[in-house]
């Protein structure tokens, strides 16, 4: 019997377009050196920016909490899953972000979906940077609000759309650091445009939190922006903090509204309390060990200067995300494969994750890397680039 879903045809089409995705098998903890598909290699594609995902202090905190609180939370937050450890973490995150309150979500995807759908309905309007993360775009669409995208990091394009909107509730949403591009949103200018138009600004700081600012508080510390300028801050815990989950921080009213109305908060099992315990430990290290951010910044500066001086088409970025723009998906795959043959793992990012014709290698640097690791990467990249150009 033939299926009316046409799965075979769709899969075949993906293969033909060089867009088929396959998972590699990680056989070690996360870090600079990993074991992948049975081979040891140097990895430049995780989001463990501070090298905390395999830190013994976090592992010990998690193990200790698991012995005391068990491994599963056993229920949603609103039933019986909200443990003392979750609560302590929410309080610690609120203090760190200098906001009245914070609310934990099981993933960043759910935090974005939950926040946007809880705040917006058909009467509202949402304005999103066109390169926002999929979870922000999906949340905006699902909310039923009037949905508009503005040009990437283009404040004039946003202002124009805000001016022509008659919606009673307007929400502007942006990545803080763009996940596939590594550039930072012009938050002071976006905040000003929002204040003038009576709109709220929501920043998803998945890739800035822990990394940017002297304390690691992220994009808002980087630009010295306060709670009034950015009423909604979302951050993830599975990237620089090395654990899993996410949070939204803001006013008392915002957090209470999310507890009442955010369906991805209400209708799901709470993260295991041991993950909250590991994140509390991680938050301590983020604050105490500023050398991680300093080392990372040195690696970023060295790598971007050298790569550009050698003529590699790095995209402009001062963050750990250092994308190398390739263009065609097929060439990006060939480059990634050539690096793999040299013992380096850097994934090719292709459409639909990025716009057609802008396939790239998403190179990420981490405080776990040494200067020598990054020098190896640069040598390998230069060789592979020549090979793929010549081929
Ligand atoms: C900008 C951004 N927001 C949200 C998410 C989703 O976070 P999570 O992986 O915790 O679901 C990601 C990446 O995963 C991201 O890059």
mmCIF file of C-alpha atoms and ligand atoms in Angstrom:
data_model
loop_
_atom_site.group_PDB
_atom_site.id
_atom_site.type_symbol
_atom_site.label_atom_id
_atom_site.label_comp_id
_atom_site.label_asym_id
_atom_site.label_seq_id
_atom_site.Cartn_x
_atom_site.Cartn_y
_atom_site.Cartn_z
ATOM 1 C CA UNK A 1 0.000 0.000 0.000
ATOM 2 C CA UNK A 2 1.406 3.418 -0.868
ATOM 3 C CA UNK A 3 1.460 6.091 1.789
ATOM 4 C CA UNK A 4 -0.216 9.407 1.153
ATOM 5 C CA UNK A 5 2.455 11.140 3.212
ATOM 6 C CA UNK A 6 5.072 10.853 0.444
ATOM 7 C CA UNK A 7 7.825 10.388 2.986
ATOM 8 C CA UNK A 8 10.086 8.421 0.659
ATOM 9 C CA UNK A 9 9.856 11.128 -1.965
ATOM 10 C CA UNK A 10 10.519 13.923 0.509
ATOM 11 C CA UNK A 11 13.529 12.101 1.920
ATOM 12 C CA UNK A 12 14.891 11.465 -1.549
ATOM 13 C CA UNK A 13 14.489 15.126 -2.427
ATOM 14 C CA UNK A 14 16.401 16.142 0.729
ATOM 15 C CA UNK A 15 19.248 13.827 -0.284
ATOM 16 C CA UNK A 16 19.363 15.205 -3.815
ATOM 17 C CA UNK A 17 19.519 18.758 -2.496
ATOM 18 C CA UNK A 18 22.499 17.846 -0.271
ATOM 19 C CA UNK A 19 20.346 18.819 2.694
ATOM 20 C CA UNK A 20 19.979 15.412 4.325
ATOM 21 C CA UNK A 21 20.927 15.427 8.001
ATOM 22 C CA UNK A 22 22.644 12.639 9.861
ATOM 23 C CA UNK A 23 23.553 12.293 13.492
ATOM 24 C CA UNK A 24 27.057 11.469 14.616
ATOM 25 C CA UNK A 25 27.540 9.303 17.659
ATOM 26 C CA UNK A 26 29.298 10.969 20.582
ATOM 27 C CA UNK A 27 31.156 8.432 22.701
ATOM 28 C CA UNK A 28 32.668 10.749 25.316
ATOM 29 C CA UNK A 29 31.845 13.713 27.494
ATOM 30 C CA UNK A 30 31.620 17.107 25.807
ATOM 31 C CA UNK A 31 34.906 19.028 25.564
ATOM 32 C CA UNK A 32 37.663 20.174 23.221
ATOM 33 C CA UNK A 33 38.699 16.557 22.557
ATOM 34 C CA UNK A 34 35.809 14.207 21.941
ATOM 35 C CA UNK A 35 35.271 10.704 20.640
ATOM 36 C CA UNK A 36 32.891 10.685 17.692
ATOM 37 C CA UNK A 37 31.845 7.680 15.602
ATOM 38 C CA UNK A 38 34.652 5.745 17.275
ATOM 39 C CA UNK A 39 37.370 8.322 16.449
ATOM 40 C CA UNK A 40 39.147 10.842 18.669
ATOM 41 C CA UNK A 41 38.971 14.365 17.301
ATOM 42 C CA UNK A 42 39.079 18.049 18.174
ATOM 43 C CA UNK A 43 35.580 19.526 18.235
ATOM 44 C CA UNK A 44 34.669 23.069 17.234
ATOM 45 C CA UNK A 45 30.895 22.837 17.097
ATOM 46 C CA UNK A 46 29.381 22.508 20.551
ATOM 47 C CA UNK A 47 27.860 25.341 22.596
ATOM 48 C CA UNK A 48 29.803 24.517 25.760
ATOM 49 C CA UNK A 49 31.413 27.966 25.554
ATOM 50 C CA UNK A 50 32.926 28.003 29.034
ATOM 51 C CA UNK A 51 33.954 24.337 29.134
ATOM 52 C CA UNK A 52 31.596 23.547 32.033
ATOM 53 C CA UNK A 53 29.541 20.670 30.595
ATOM 54 C CA UNK A 54 31.989 18.094 31.969
ATOM 55 C CA UNK A 55 33.229 19.971 35.032
ATOM 56 C CA UNK A 56 33.732 17.732 38.110
ATOM 57 C CA UNK A 57 32.217 20.341 40.436
ATOM 58 C CA UNK A 58 28.954 20.253 38.457
ATOM 59 C CA UNK A 59 29.001 16.466 38.160
ATOM 60 C CA UNK A 60 29.450 16.152 41.925
ATOM 61 C CA UNK A 61 26.605 18.607 42.620
ATOM 62 C CA UNK A 62 24.379 16.605 40.285
ATOM 63 C CA UNK A 63 25.310 13.251 41.820
ATOM 64 C CA UNK A 64 24.778 14.543 45.355
ATOM 65 C CA UNK A 65 21.364 15.979 44.464
ATOM 66 C CA UNK A 66 20.365 12.769 42.681
ATOM 67 C CA UNK A 67 21.166 10.802 45.844
ATOM 68 C CA UNK A 68 19.026 13.139 47.929
ATOM 69 C CA UNK A 69 16.185 14.061 45.537
ATOM 70 C CA UNK A 70 16.226 11.112 43.115
ATOM 71 C CA UNK A 71 16.714 11.288 39.384
ATOM 72 C CA UNK A 72 13.285 12.305 38.116
ATOM 73 C CA UNK A 73 11.184 15.275 39.200
ATOM 74 C CA UNK A 74 8.095 13.069 38.989
ATOM 75 C CA UNK A 75 5.545 15.768 38.134
ATOM 76 C CA UNK A 76 5.018 19.152 36.527
ATOM 77 C CA UNK A 77 5.931 22.309 38.475
ATOM 78 C CA UNK A 78 2.288 23.061 39.243
ATOM 79 C CA UNK A 79 1.547 19.620 40.616
ATOM 80 C CA UNK A 80 4.390 18.247 42.747
ATOM 81 C CA UNK A 81 7.510 18.711 40.625
ATOM 82 C CA UNK A 82 8.729 22.107 41.896
ATOM 83 C CA UNK A 83 11.518 21.156 44.285
ATOM 84 C CA UNK A 84 13.522 23.313 46.671
ATOM 85 C CA UNK A 85 16.441 23.063 44.238
ATOM 86 C CA UNK A 86 14.383 24.497 41.349
ATOM 87 C CA UNK A 87 13.277 27.290 43.626
ATOM 88 C CA UNK A 88 16.825 28.088 44.780
ATOM 89 C CA UNK A 89 17.970 28.181 41.169
ATOM 90 C CA UNK A 90 15.158 30.562 40.192
ATOM 91 C CA UNK A 91 16.133 32.869 43.048
ATOM 92 C CA UNK A 92 19.830 32.710 42.136
ATOM 93 C CA UNK A 93 19.078 33.460 38.469
ATOM 94 C CA UNK A 94 16.842 36.415 39.403
ATOM 95 C CA UNK A 95 19.618 37.854 41.618
ATOM 96 C CA UNK A 96 22.234 37.326 38.912
ATOM 97 C CA UNK A 97 20.019 39.042 36.331
ATOM 98 C CA UNK A 98 19.037 41.829 38.758
ATOM 99 C CA UNK A 99 15.351 41.193 38.165
ATOM 100 C CA UNK A 100 12.517 40.567 40.591
ATOM 101 C CA UNK A 101 11.950 37.000 39.462
ATOM 102 C CA UNK A 102 12.968 34.167 37.157
ATOM 103 C CA UNK A 103 11.098 31.074 35.990
ATOM 104 C CA UNK A 104 12.668 27.791 34.897
ATOM 105 C CA UNK A 105 11.614 25.962 31.740
ATOM 106 C CA UNK A 106 12.698 22.465 30.673
ATOM 107 C CA UNK A 107 14.219 23.743 27.395
ATOM 108 C CA UNK A 108 14.876 27.030 25.648
ATOM 109 C CA UNK A 109 12.540 26.039 22.859
ATOM 110 C CA UNK A 110 9.723 25.680 25.374
ATOM 111 C CA UNK A 111 10.609 28.934 27.152
ATOM 112 C CA UNK A 112 10.246 30.846 23.885
ATOM 113 C CA UNK A 113 7.091 29.074 22.788
ATOM 114 C CA UNK A 114 5.593 29.467 26.251
ATOM 115 C CA UNK A 115 6.403 33.139 26.656
ATOM 116 C CA UNK A 116 5.198 34.245 23.238
ATOM 117 C CA UNK A 117 1.956 32.272 23.351
ATOM 118 C CA UNK A 118 1.221 33.354 26.927
ATOM 119 C CA UNK A 119 1.668 37.065 26.178
ATOM 120 C CA UNK A 120 0.172 37.398 22.728
ATOM 121 C CA UNK A 121 -3.133 36.692 21.056
ATOM 122 C CA UNK A 122 -4.983 37.868 17.941
ATOM 123 C CA UNK A 123 -5.189 41.422 19.250
ATOM 124 C CA UNK A 124 -1.412 41.709 19.568
ATOM 125 C CA UNK A 125 1.445 42.145 17.122
ATOM 126 C CA UNK A 126 4.875 40.550 17.216
ATOM 127 C CA UNK A 127 7.925 41.911 15.393
ATOM 128 C CA UNK A 128 10.831 39.546 14.906
ATOM 129 C CA UNK A 129 14.290 39.850 13.394
ATOM 130 C CA UNK A 130 14.217 37.702 10.271
ATOM 131 C CA UNK A 131 17.190 35.654 11.499
ATOM 132 C CA UNK A 132 15.680 34.861 14.905
ATOM 133 C CA UNK A 133 15.962 31.330 16.239
ATOM 134 C CA UNK A 134 13.278 28.882 15.047
ATOM 135 C CA UNK A 135 11.715 28.681 18.522
ATOM 136 C CA UNK A 136 11.055 32.433 18.525
ATOM 137 C CA UNK A 137 9.588 32.364 15.035
ATOM 138 C CA UNK A 138 7.449 29.319 15.875
ATOM 139 C CA UNK A 139 6.235 30.921 19.109
ATOM 140 C CA UNK A 140 5.278 34.115 17.285
ATOM 141 C CA UNK A 141 3.349 32.202 14.636
ATOM 142 C CA UNK A 142 1.624 29.940 17.142
ATOM 143 C CA UNK A 143 0.489 32.894 19.265
ATOM 144 C CA UNK A 144 -1.954 34.006 16.546
ATOM 145 C CA UNK A 145 -0.714 37.606 16.839
ATOM 146 C CA UNK A 146 -0.053 39.698 13.741
ATOM 147 C CA UNK A 147 3.410 38.450 12.784
ATOM 148 C CA UNK A 148 5.999 40.604 11.058
ATOM 149 C CA UNK A 149 9.674 40.090 10.399
ATOM 150 C CA UNK A 150 12.035 43.045 10.129
ATOM 151 C CA UNK A 151 15.366 43.066 8.295
ATOM 152 C CA UNK A 152 18.267 41.582 10.220
ATOM 153 C CA UNK A 153 19.536 44.003 12.899
ATOM 154 C CA UNK A 154 17.913 46.862 10.989
ATOM 155 C CA UNK A 155 16.398 49.321 13.459
ATOM 156 C CA UNK A 156 14.905 51.521 10.702
ATOM 157 C CA UNK A 157 13.087 48.492 9.285
ATOM 158 C CA UNK A 158 11.675 47.745 12.750
ATOM 159 C CA UNK A 159 10.667 51.377 13.371
ATOM 160 C CA UNK A 160 8.771 51.470 10.095
ATOM 161 C CA UNK A 161 6.784 48.357 11.004
ATOM 162 C CA UNK A 162 6.092 49.570 14.539
ATOM 163 C CA UNK A 163 4.848 52.911 13.238
ATOM 164 C CA UNK A 164 2.310 51.329 10.923
ATOM 165 C CA UNK A 165 0.914 48.932 13.549
ATOM 166 C CA UNK A 166 -2.288 49.722 15.384
ATOM 167 C CA UNK A 167 -2.157 46.709 17.669
ATOM 168 C CA UNK A 168 -2.802 47.408 21.336
ATOM 169 C CA UNK A 169 0.029 45.114 22.520
ATOM 170 C CA UNK A 170 3.319 45.102 20.624
ATOM 171 C CA UNK A 171 6.206 42.769 21.327
ATOM 172 C CA UNK A 172 9.613 43.019 19.652
ATOM 173 C CA UNK A 173 11.680 39.855 19.823
ATOM 174 C CA UNK A 174 15.328 39.285 19.008
ATOM 175 C CA UNK A 175 18.195 36.900 19.588
ATOM 176 C CA UNK A 176 20.879 38.667 21.667
ATOM 177 C CA UNK A 177 23.689 36.841 19.862
ATOM 178 C CA UNK A 178 22.456 35.302 16.604
ATOM 179 C CA UNK A 179 22.894 31.558 16.809
ATOM 180 C CA UNK A 180 24.074 30.913 13.248
ATOM 181 C CA UNK A 181 25.776 34.257 12.595
ATOM 182 C CA UNK A 182 27.447 35.133 15.894
ATOM 183 C CA UNK A 183 26.706 38.855 15.604
ATOM 184 C CA UNK A 184 25.125 40.826 18.454
ATOM 185 C CA UNK A 185 21.780 42.611 18.089
ATOM 186 C CA UNK A 186 21.890 46.447 18.414
ATOM 187 C CA UNK A 187 19.968 46.237 21.672
ATOM 188 C CA UNK A 188 20.255 49.879 22.867
ATOM 189 C CA UNK A 189 18.771 51.114 19.579
ATOM 190 C CA UNK A 190 16.096 48.404 19.559
ATOM 191 C CA UNK A 191 15.186 49.291 23.166
ATOM 192 C CA UNK A 192 14.856 52.964 22.244
ATOM 193 C CA UNK A 193 12.615 52.151 19.264
ATOM 194 C CA UNK A 194 10.449 50.001 21.542
ATOM 195 C CA UNK A 195 10.145 52.681 24.198
ATOM 196 C CA UNK A 196 9.097 55.250 21.611
ATOM 197 C CA UNK A 197 6.466 52.908 20.145
ATOM 198 C CA UNK A 198 5.154 51.631 23.495
ATOM 199 C CA UNK A 199 6.342 48.107 22.668
ATOM 200 C CA UNK A 200 8.002 45.551 24.939
ATOM 201 C CA UNK A 201 11.377 44.082 24.038
ATOM 202 C CA UNK A 202 12.174 40.404 24.573
ATOM 203 C CA UNK A 203 15.784 39.232 24.229
ATOM 204 C CA UNK A 204 16.744 35.574 23.816
ATOM 205 C CA UNK A 205 20.286 35.524 25.172
ATOM 206 C CA UNK A 206 20.933 31.804 24.650
ATOM 207 C CA UNK A 207 24.421 32.486 23.263
ATOM 208 C CA UNK A 208 25.371 35.564 25.289
ATOM 209 C CA UNK A 209 24.408 34.413 28.778
ATOM 210 C CA UNK A 210 27.545 33.340 30.676
ATOM 211 C CA UNK A 211 29.804 34.594 27.880
ATOM 212 C CA UNK A 212 29.359 38.352 27.471
ATOM 213 C CA UNK A 213 29.882 41.040 30.090
ATOM 214 C CA UNK A 214 32.446 41.071 32.863
ATOM 215 C CA UNK A 215 30.230 39.000 35.177
ATOM 216 C CA UNK A 216 28.873 36.839 32.373
ATOM 217 C CA UNK A 217 25.370 38.269 32.686
ATOM 218 C CA UNK A 218 25.307 38.457 28.883
ATOM 219 C CA UNK A 219 24.159 40.951 26.280
ATOM 220 C CA UNK A 220 22.359 43.155 28.764
ATOM 221 C CA UNK A 221 25.534 43.570 30.814
ATOM 222 C CA UNK A 222 27.516 44.103 27.617
ATOM 223 C CA UNK A 223 25.273 47.072 26.732
ATOM 224 C CA UNK A 224 24.412 48.093 30.340
ATOM 225 C CA UNK A 225 20.668 47.757 29.696
ATOM 226 C CA UNK A 226 18.185 47.600 32.536
ATOM 227 C CA UNK A 227 14.938 45.875 33.263
ATOM 228 C CA UNK A 228 12.822 48.791 31.963
ATOM 229 C CA UNK A 229 14.624 48.779 28.621
ATOM 230 C CA UNK A 230 14.384 44.995 28.223
ATOM 231 C CA UNK A 231 11.380 43.766 30.216
ATOM 232 C CA UNK A 232 11.738 40.123 29.096
ATOM 233 C CA UNK A 233 15.037 38.264 29.226
ATOM 234 C CA UNK A 234 15.271 34.629 28.231
ATOM 235 C CA UNK A 235 18.461 32.619 28.754
ATOM 236 C CA UNK A 236 19.361 28.976 28.227
ATOM 237 C CA UNK A 237 21.295 26.704 30.559
ATOM 238 C CA UNK A 238 22.450 24.081 28.034
ATOM 239 C CA UNK A 239 25.068 26.291 26.410
ATOM 240 C CA UNK A 240 27.647 28.326 28.419
ATOM 241 C CA UNK A 241 26.249 27.026 31.710
ATOM 242 C CA UNK A 242 26.885 23.464 30.580
ATOM 243 C CA UNK A 243 23.680 21.832 31.890
ATOM 244 C CA UNK A 244 20.162 21.909 30.385
ATOM 245 C CA UNK A 245 16.982 23.936 30.480
ATOM 246 C CA UNK A 246 16.220 27.645 30.306
ATOM 247 C CA UNK A 247 14.711 30.553 32.207
ATOM 248 C CA UNK A 248 12.769 33.736 31.686
ATOM 249 C CA UNK A 249 13.541 36.659 33.998
ATOM 250 C CA UNK A 250 11.410 39.756 34.529
ATOM 251 C CA UNK A 251 8.840 41.403 36.738
ATOM 252 C CA UNK A 252 6.732 39.704 39.374
ATOM 253 C CA UNK A 253 3.693 40.131 37.116
ATOM 254 C CA UNK A 254 5.389 38.673 34.049
ATOM 255 C CA UNK A 255 6.483 35.553 35.918
ATOM 256 C CA UNK A 256 3.085 35.044 37.544
ATOM 257 C CA UNK A 257 1.431 35.412 34.122
ATOM 258 C CA UNK A 258 3.770 32.781 32.668
ATOM 259 C CA UNK A 259 2.991 30.391 35.525
ATOM 260 C CA UNK A 260 -0.735 30.832 34.797
ATOM 261 C CA UNK A 261 -0.753 30.916 30.993
ATOM 262 C CA UNK A 262 2.419 29.406 29.444
ATOM 263 C CA UNK A 263 1.304 25.978 28.275
ATOM 264 C CA UNK A 264 4.838 24.582 27.689
ATOM 265 C CA UNK A 265 5.487 25.466 31.350
ATOM 266 C CA UNK A 266 2.280 24.038 32.741
ATOM 267 C CA UNK A 267 1.852 20.832 30.789
ATOM 268 C CA UNK A 268 5.242 19.231 31.105
ATOM 269 C CA UNK A 269 7.376 17.425 33.660
ATOM 270 C CA UNK A 270 9.790 19.681 35.558
ATOM 271 C CA UNK A 271 13.498 19.250 34.791
ATOM 272 C CA UNK A 272 15.183 16.792 37.176
ATOM 273 C CA UNK A 273 16.100 18.584 40.422
ATOM 274 C CA UNK A 274 19.684 17.305 40.058
ATOM 275 C CA UNK A 275 19.973 19.400 36.853
ATOM 276 C CA UNK A 276 18.943 22.435 38.897
ATOM 277 C CA UNK A 277 21.622 21.562 41.476
ATOM 278 C CA UNK A 278 24.296 21.253 38.775
ATOM 279 C CA UNK A 279 23.161 24.602 37.337
ATOM 280 C CA UNK A 280 23.449 26.281 40.752
ATOM 281 C CA UNK A 281 27.051 25.020 40.878
ATOM 282 C CA UNK A 282 27.629 26.227 37.340
ATOM 283 C CA UNK A 283 26.261 29.686 38.096
ATOM 284 C CA UNK A 284 28.817 29.970 40.921
ATOM 285 C CA UNK A 285 31.675 29.108 38.563
ATOM 286 C CA UNK A 286 30.373 31.511 35.914
ATOM 287 C CA UNK A 287 30.642 34.300 38.468
ATOM 288 C CA UNK A 288 33.871 33.253 40.193
ATOM 289 C CA UNK A 289 35.967 32.099 37.249
ATOM 290 C CA UNK A 290 36.087 35.122 34.980
ATOM 291 C CA UNK A 291 39.353 33.702 33.562
ATOM 292 C CA UNK A 292 37.182 31.423 31.398
ATOM 293 C CA UNK A 293 35.658 34.415 29.607
ATOM 294 C CA UNK A 294 39.049 36.134 29.329
ATOM 295 C CA UNK A 295 40.710 33.057 27.821
ATOM 296 C CA UNK A 296 37.790 32.599 25.433
ATOM 297 C CA UNK A 297 37.978 36.239 24.310
ATOM 298 C CA UNK A 298 41.710 35.842 23.602
ATOM 299 C CA UNK A 299 41.028 32.759 21.468
ATOM 300 C CA UNK A 300 38.252 34.570 19.581
ATOM 301 C CA UNK A 301 40.459 37.594 18.874
ATOM 302 C CA UNK A 302 43.434 35.495 17.765
ATOM 303 C CA UNK A 303 41.390 33.192 15.551
ATOM 304 C CA UNK A 304 39.335 35.871 13.816
ATOM 305 C CA UNK A 305 42.350 38.104 13.157
ATOM 306 C CA UNK A 306 44.452 35.269 11.746
ATOM 307 C CA UNK A 307 41.663 33.718 9.667
ATOM 308 C CA UNK A 308 40.749 37.081 8.110
ATOM 309 C CA UNK A 309 44.412 37.899 7.476
ATOM 310 C CA UNK A 310 44.685 34.578 5.607
ATOM 311 C CA UNK A 311 41.709 35.544 3.459
ATOM 312 C CA UNK A 312 39.147 33.126 4.890
ATOM 313 C CA UNK A 313 35.573 34.486 4.568
ATOM 314 C CA UNK A 314 34.727 34.601 8.281
ATOM 315 C CA UNK A 315 31.487 36.400 9.033
ATOM 316 C CA UNK A 316 31.863 39.507 11.268
ATOM 317 C CA UNK A 317 31.539 38.289 14.857
ATOM 318 C CA UNK A 318 33.186 38.996 18.190
ATOM 319 C CA UNK A 319 31.497 36.084 19.951
ATOM 320 C CA UNK A 320 32.459 32.389 20.228
ATOM 321 C CA UNK A 321 30.323 31.698 17.132
ATOM 322 C CA UNK A 322 32.724 32.283 14.200
ATOM 323 C CA UNK A 323 30.902 31.190 11.040
ATOM 324 C CA UNK A 324 32.819 30.637 7.825
ATOM 325 C CA UNK A 325 30.549 31.517 4.923
ATOM 326 C CA UNK A 326 30.748 28.964 2.119
ATOM 327 C CA UNK A 327 27.606 29.444 0.007
ATOM 328 C CA UNK A 328 26.501 26.166 -1.555
ATOM 329 C CA UNK A 329 25.446 23.309 0.717
ATOM 330 C CA UNK A 330 27.551 20.818 -1.240
ATOM 331 C CA UNK A 331 30.763 22.810 -0.709
ATOM 332 C CA UNK A 332 30.055 23.304 2.968
ATOM 333 C CA UNK A 333 29.676 19.537 3.316
ATOM 334 C CA UNK A 334 32.903 18.913 1.406
ATOM 335 C CA UNK A 335 34.778 21.329 3.657
ATOM 336 C CA UNK A 336 33.381 19.736 6.793
ATOM 337 C CA UNK A 337 34.317 16.277 5.469
ATOM 338 C CA UNK A 338 37.842 17.388 4.608
ATOM 339 C CA UNK A 339 38.293 18.742 8.164
ATOM 340 C CA UNK A 340 36.946 15.492 9.583
ATOM 341 C CA UNK A 341 39.652 13.626 7.642
ATOM 342 C CA UNK A 342 42.168 15.832 9.463
ATOM 343 C CA UNK A 343 40.712 15.025 12.884
ATOM 344 C CA UNK A 344 38.565 18.165 13.305
ATOM 345 C CA UNK A 345 34.816 18.195 13.775
ATOM 346 C CA UNK A 346 33.047 21.318 12.492
ATOM 347 C CA UNK A 347 29.486 20.948 11.258
ATOM 348 C CA UNK A 348 28.167 22.341 8.004
ATOM 349 C CA UNK A 349 24.992 24.358 8.550
ATOM 350 C CA UNK A 350 22.674 24.295 5.564
ATOM 351 C CA UNK A 351 19.194 25.523 4.616
ATOM 352 C CA UNK A 352 16.556 25.600 5.995
ATOM 353 C CA UNK A 353 18.531 26.429 9.170
ATOM 354 C CA UNK A 354 20.182 29.295 7.245
ATOM 355 C CA UNK A 355 18.932 31.092 4.108
ATOM 356 C CA UNK A 356 19.514 29.393 0.725
ATOM 357 C CA UNK A 357 22.962 30.117 -0.708
ATOM 358 C CA UNK A 358 24.466 30.889 2.703
ATOM 359 C CA UNK A 359 25.576 27.439 3.880
ATOM 360 C CA UNK A 360 28.445 27.766 6.308
ATOM 361 C CA UNK A 361 30.712 26.073 8.759
ATOM 362 C CA UNK A 362 29.544 27.082 12.214
ATOM 363 C CA UNK A 363 32.841 27.184 14.077
ATOM 364 C CA UNK A 364 32.453 27.597 17.817
ATOM 365 C CA UNK A 365 35.254 28.289 20.271
ATOM 366 C CA UNK A 366 35.261 27.375 23.933
ATOM 367 C CA UNK A 367 37.290 28.155 27.035
ATOM 368 C CA UNK A 368 38.041 24.410 26.975
ATOM 369 C CA UNK A 369 40.217 24.950 23.879
ATOM 370 C CA UNK A 370 43.894 25.745 24.181
ATOM 371 C CA UNK A 371 45.741 28.171 21.963
ATOM 372 C CA UNK A 372 47.362 25.130 20.293
ATOM 373 C CA UNK A 373 43.922 23.627 19.521
ATOM 374 C CA UNK A 374 42.882 26.800 17.730
ATOM 375 C CA UNK A 375 46.187 26.942 15.834
ATOM 376 C CA UNK A 376 45.549 23.354 14.633
ATOM 377 C CA UNK A 377 42.091 24.393 13.521
ATOM 378 C CA UNK A 378 43.415 27.318 11.513
ATOM 379 C CA UNK A 379 46.060 25.156 9.773
ATOM 380 C CA UNK A 380 43.503 22.501 8.933
ATOM 381 C CA UNK A 381 40.998 25.080 7.706
ATOM 382 C CA UNK A 382 43.521 26.696 5.377
ATOM 383 C CA UNK A 383 44.462 23.330 3.881
ATOM 384 C CA UNK A 384 40.874 22.157 3.504
ATOM 385 C CA UNK A 385 39.787 25.481 2.034
ATOM 386 C CA UNK A 386 42.460 25.161 -0.668
ATOM 387 C CA UNK A 387 41.501 21.544 -1.341
ATOM 388 C CA UNK A 388 37.832 22.368 -1.746
ATOM 389 C CA UNK A 389 38.564 25.456 -3.878
ATOM 390 C CA UNK A 390 40.820 23.393 -6.123
ATOM 391 C CA UNK A 391 38.354 20.522 -6.358
HETATM 392 C C1 LIG B 1 18.887 31.521 20.150
HETATM 393 C C2 LIG B 1 18.371 30.211 20.685
HETATM 394 N N1 LIG B 1 17.234 30.205 21.392
HETATM 395 C C3 LIG B 1 16.727 29.067 21.886
HETATM 396 C C4 LIG B 1 17.353 27.858 21.704
HETATM 397 C C5 LIG B 1 16.729 26.623 22.248
HETATM 398 O O1 LIG B 1 17.294 26.277 23.474
HETATM 399 P P1 LIG B 1 17.266 24.769 23.972
HETATM 400 O O2 LIG B 1 18.356 24.047 23.250
HETATM 401 O O3 LIG B 1 17.478 24.847 25.455
HETATM 402 O O4 LIG B 1 15.906 24.243 23.630
HETATM 403 C C6 LIG B 1 18.562 27.828 20.971
HETATM 404 C C7 LIG B 1 19.337 26.607 20.697
HETATM 405 O O5 LIG B 1 19.159 25.511 20.986
HETATM 406 C C8 LIG B 1 19.072 29.029 20.451
HETATM 407 O O6 LIG B 1 20.193 29.024 19.720
#
